[in-house]
Coordinates of C-alpha atoms in Angstrom, one line a residue:
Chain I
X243 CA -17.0 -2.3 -11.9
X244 CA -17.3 -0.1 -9.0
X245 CA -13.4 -0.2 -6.8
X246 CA -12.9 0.1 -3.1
X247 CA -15.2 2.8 -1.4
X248 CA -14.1 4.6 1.5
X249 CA -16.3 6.9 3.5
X250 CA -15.4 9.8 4.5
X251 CA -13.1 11.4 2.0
X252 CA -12.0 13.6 4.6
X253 CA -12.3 13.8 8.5
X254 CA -11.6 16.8 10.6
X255 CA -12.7 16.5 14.6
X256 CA -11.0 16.9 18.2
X257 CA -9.1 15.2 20.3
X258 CA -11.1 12.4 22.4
X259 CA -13.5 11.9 20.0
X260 CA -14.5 9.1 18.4
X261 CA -13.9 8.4 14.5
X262 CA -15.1 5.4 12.2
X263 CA -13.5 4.9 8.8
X264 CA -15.8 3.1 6.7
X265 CA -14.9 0.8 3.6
X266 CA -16.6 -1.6 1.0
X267 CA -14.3 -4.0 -0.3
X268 CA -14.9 -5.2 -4.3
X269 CA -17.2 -7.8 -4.6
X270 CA -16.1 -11.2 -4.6
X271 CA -12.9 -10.4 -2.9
X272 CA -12.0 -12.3 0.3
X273 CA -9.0 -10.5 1.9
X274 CA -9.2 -6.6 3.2
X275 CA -6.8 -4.8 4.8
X276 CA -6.2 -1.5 6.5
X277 CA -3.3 0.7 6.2
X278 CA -2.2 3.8 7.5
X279 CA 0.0 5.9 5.7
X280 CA 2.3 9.1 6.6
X281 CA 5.4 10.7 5.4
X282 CA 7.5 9.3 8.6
X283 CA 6.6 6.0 8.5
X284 CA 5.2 5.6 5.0
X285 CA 2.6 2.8 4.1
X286 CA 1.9 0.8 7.5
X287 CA -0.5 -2.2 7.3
X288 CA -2.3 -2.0 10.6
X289 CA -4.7 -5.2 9.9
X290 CA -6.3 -7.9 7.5
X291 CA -9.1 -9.8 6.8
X292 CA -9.9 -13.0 4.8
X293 CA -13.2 -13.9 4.5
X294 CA -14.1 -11.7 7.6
X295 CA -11.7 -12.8 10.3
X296 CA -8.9 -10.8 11.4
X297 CA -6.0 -12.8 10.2
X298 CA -3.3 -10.5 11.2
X299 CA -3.6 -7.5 13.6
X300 CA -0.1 -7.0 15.1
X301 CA -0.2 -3.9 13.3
X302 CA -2.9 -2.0 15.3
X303 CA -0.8 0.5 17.5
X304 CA -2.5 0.1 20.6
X305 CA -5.6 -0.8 22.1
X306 CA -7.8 2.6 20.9
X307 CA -8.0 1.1 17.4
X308 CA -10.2 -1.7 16.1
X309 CA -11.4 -3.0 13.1
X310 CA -14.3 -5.3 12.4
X311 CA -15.7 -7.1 9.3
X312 CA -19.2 -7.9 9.6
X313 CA -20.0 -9.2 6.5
X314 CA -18.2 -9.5 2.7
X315 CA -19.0 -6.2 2.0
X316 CA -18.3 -3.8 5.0
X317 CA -15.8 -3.0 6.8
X318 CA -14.9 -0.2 9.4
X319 CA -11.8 0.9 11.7
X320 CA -12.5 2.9 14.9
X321 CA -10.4 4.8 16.8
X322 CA -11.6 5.9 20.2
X323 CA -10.5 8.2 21.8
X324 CA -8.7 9.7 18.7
X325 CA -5.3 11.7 19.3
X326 CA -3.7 14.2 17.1
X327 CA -0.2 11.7 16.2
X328 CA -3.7 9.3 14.5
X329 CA -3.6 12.3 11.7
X330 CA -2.7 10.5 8.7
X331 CA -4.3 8.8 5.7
X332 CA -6.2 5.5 6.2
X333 CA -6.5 3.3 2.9
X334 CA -8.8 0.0 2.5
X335 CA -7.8 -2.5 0.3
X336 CA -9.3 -5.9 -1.3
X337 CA -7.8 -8.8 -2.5
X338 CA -8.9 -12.2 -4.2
X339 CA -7.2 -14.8 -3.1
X340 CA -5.3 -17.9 -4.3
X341 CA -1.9 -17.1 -4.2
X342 CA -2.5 -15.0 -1.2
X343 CA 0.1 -12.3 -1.2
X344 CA 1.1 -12.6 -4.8
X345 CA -2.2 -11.6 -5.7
X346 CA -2.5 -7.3 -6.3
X347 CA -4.3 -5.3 -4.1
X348 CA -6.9 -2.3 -5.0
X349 CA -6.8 0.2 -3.0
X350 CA -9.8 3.0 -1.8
X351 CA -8.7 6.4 -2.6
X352 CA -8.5 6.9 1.5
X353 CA -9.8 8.8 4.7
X354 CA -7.7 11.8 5.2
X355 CA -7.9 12.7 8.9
X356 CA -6.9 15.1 10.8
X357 CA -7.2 15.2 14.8
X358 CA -6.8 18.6 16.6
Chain E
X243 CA 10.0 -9.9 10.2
X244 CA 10.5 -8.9 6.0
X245 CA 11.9 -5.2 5.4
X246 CA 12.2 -3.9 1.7
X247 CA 14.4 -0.8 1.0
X248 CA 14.2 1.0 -1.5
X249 CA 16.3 3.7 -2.9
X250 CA 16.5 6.3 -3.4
X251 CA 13.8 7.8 -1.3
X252 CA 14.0 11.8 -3.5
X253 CA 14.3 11.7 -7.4
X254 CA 14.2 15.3 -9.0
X255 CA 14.7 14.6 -12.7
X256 CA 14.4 16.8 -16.1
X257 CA 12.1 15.2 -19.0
X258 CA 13.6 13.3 -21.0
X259 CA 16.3 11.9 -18.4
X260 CA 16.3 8.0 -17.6
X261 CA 15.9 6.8 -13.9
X262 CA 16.2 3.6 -12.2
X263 CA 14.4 2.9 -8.7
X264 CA 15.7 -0.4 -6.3
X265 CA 14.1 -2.5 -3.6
X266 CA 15.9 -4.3 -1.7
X267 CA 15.6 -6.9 1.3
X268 CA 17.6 -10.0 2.8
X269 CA 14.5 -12.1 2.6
X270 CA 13.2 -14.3 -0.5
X271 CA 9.5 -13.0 -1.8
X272 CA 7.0 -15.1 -3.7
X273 CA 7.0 -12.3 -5.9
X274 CA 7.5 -8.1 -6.4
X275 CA 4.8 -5.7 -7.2
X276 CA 5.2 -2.2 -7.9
X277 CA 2.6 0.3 -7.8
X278 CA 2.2 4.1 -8.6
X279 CA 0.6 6.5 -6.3
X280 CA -0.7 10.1 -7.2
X281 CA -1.5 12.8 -4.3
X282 CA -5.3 12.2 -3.4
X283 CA -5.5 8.3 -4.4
X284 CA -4.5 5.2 -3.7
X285 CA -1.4 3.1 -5.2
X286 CA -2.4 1.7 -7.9
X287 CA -0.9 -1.8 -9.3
X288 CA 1.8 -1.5 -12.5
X289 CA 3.2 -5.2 -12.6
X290 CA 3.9 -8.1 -11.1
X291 CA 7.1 -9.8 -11.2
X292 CA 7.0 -13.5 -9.5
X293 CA 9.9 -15.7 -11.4
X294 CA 13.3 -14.9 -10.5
X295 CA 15.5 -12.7 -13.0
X296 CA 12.0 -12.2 -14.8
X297 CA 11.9 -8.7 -17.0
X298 CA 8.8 -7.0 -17.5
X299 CA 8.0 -3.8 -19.6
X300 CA 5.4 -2.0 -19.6
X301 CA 5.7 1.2 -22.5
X302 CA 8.9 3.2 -20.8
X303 CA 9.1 1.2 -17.5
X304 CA 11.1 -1.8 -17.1
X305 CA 11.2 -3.9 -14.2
X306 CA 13.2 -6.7 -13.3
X307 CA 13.1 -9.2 -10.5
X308 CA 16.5 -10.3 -9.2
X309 CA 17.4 -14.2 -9.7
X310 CA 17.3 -14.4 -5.7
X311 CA 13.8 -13.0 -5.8
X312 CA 15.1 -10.4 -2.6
X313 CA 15.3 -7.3 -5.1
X314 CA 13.7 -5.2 -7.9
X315 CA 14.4 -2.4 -9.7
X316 CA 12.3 0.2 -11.9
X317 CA 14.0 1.4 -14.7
X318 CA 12.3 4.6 -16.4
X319 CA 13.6 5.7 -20.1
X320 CA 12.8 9.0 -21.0
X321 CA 10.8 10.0 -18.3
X322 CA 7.6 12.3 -19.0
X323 CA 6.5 14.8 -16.1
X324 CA 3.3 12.6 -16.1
X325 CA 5.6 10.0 -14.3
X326 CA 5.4 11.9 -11.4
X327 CA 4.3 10.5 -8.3
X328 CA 5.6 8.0 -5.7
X329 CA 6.4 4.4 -6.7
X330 CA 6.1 1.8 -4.0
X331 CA 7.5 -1.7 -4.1
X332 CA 5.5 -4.5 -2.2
X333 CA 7.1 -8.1 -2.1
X334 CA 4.2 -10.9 -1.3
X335 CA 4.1 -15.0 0.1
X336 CA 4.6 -16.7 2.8
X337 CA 3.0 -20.2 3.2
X338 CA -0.9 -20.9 3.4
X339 CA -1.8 -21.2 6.7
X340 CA 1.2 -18.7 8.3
X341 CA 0.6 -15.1 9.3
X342 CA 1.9 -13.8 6.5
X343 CA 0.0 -15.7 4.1
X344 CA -2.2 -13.2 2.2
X345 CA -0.4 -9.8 2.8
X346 CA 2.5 -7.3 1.3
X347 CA 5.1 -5.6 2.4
X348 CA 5.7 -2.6 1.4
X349 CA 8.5 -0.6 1.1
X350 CA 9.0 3.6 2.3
X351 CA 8.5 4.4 -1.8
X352 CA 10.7 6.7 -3.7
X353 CA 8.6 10.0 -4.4
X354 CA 9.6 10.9 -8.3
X355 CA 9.8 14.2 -9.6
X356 CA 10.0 15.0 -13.4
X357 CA 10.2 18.7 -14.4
X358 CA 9.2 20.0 -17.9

């Protein structure tokens, strides 16, 4: 079975631009999330989905980030404008519920990105 | 808010040396996963521990969920240099229906060295 996909691998652009992380979620799985990761501040969970409503997005650092869930099976993040303290790794994850948070999460193998 | 700590955040070990990993936190979890992460992928789920004072081994790894359910540890014997990587502790819960519902917290991880 195919895991979580994230598109791009890598991302490399400028300051002000605009960048879209892309991820599809394993099928059948009703929770996604969205974390950051650095070496300061480690894994951060920046926002989560079940069944495509934000449950939980007091983790978005301010207002040039969102995230939307259009259907089961795609996701995206959007930072606009992008600065260069976004540089980090973003990760998509997938759940299936039941217990909720007892159940594991599979994670994408993450957008690297760097903003100059 | 839930915090898990978990100590220590730097292990530099020689084969064949045994190791032990904690996570820590004032606040009761439905249950403790752990999960390995190698540079250029995601964490990827080893156990989870949801009874409290539960042991669970997996090969050389033995984890253990404290009779409070606030605290884990991962105990290594005989560690190989493909043990390497950082080990990240996430405790999951909270009640259906509350924000927390659904989602981990994670702790900073404790990068593990092993050296031939």
């Amino acid at each position: 079975d195919a895991g979580v996909i994230q598109s791009p691998r890598h991302e490399v652009t400028e300051m002000g631009q605009e960048v879209t992380l892309r991820c599809k979620p394993i099928s059948g799985h009703d929770y996604l999330f969205w974390y950051r990761q650095t070496m300061m501040r480690g894994l951060e969970l920046l926002i989560y989905f079940n069944n495509n409503v934000p449950i939980d997005d007091s983790g978005m650092p301010e207002d040039r980030f969102s995230a939307k869930m259009p259907n089961a099976s795609f996701s995206t993040l959007k930072i606009q404008p992008s600065e260069p303290r976004d540089s980090a790794v973003y990760f998509c994850a997938s759940s299936l519920g039941g217990r909720g948070g007892d159940q594991p999460q599979h994670f994408g193998d993450g957008t690297r990105l760097s903003i100059l | 808010t839930q915090l898990l700590e978990q100590s220590p955040q730097f292990l530099s070990i020689q084969e064949g040396e045994n190791l032990t990993v904690y996570c820590n936190s004032s606040s009761v979890f439905s249950s403790l996963q752990w999960y390995r992460q190698e540079p250029g992928e995601g964490p990827v789920l080893l156990v989870t521990v949801v009874t409290g004072g539960e042991v669970k081994k997996l090969k050389r790894l033995t984890f253990q969920f404290g009779d409070a359910r606030k605290d884990s540890s991962l105990h290594i014997t005989a560690a190989q240099t493909g043990d390497t990587g950082l080990y990240l502790c996430a405790g999951g819960g909270g009640n259906a229906g509350g924000t927390s519902y659904g989602k981990l917290t994670f702790g900073q991880g404790t990068i593990l060295t092993v050296h031939p």
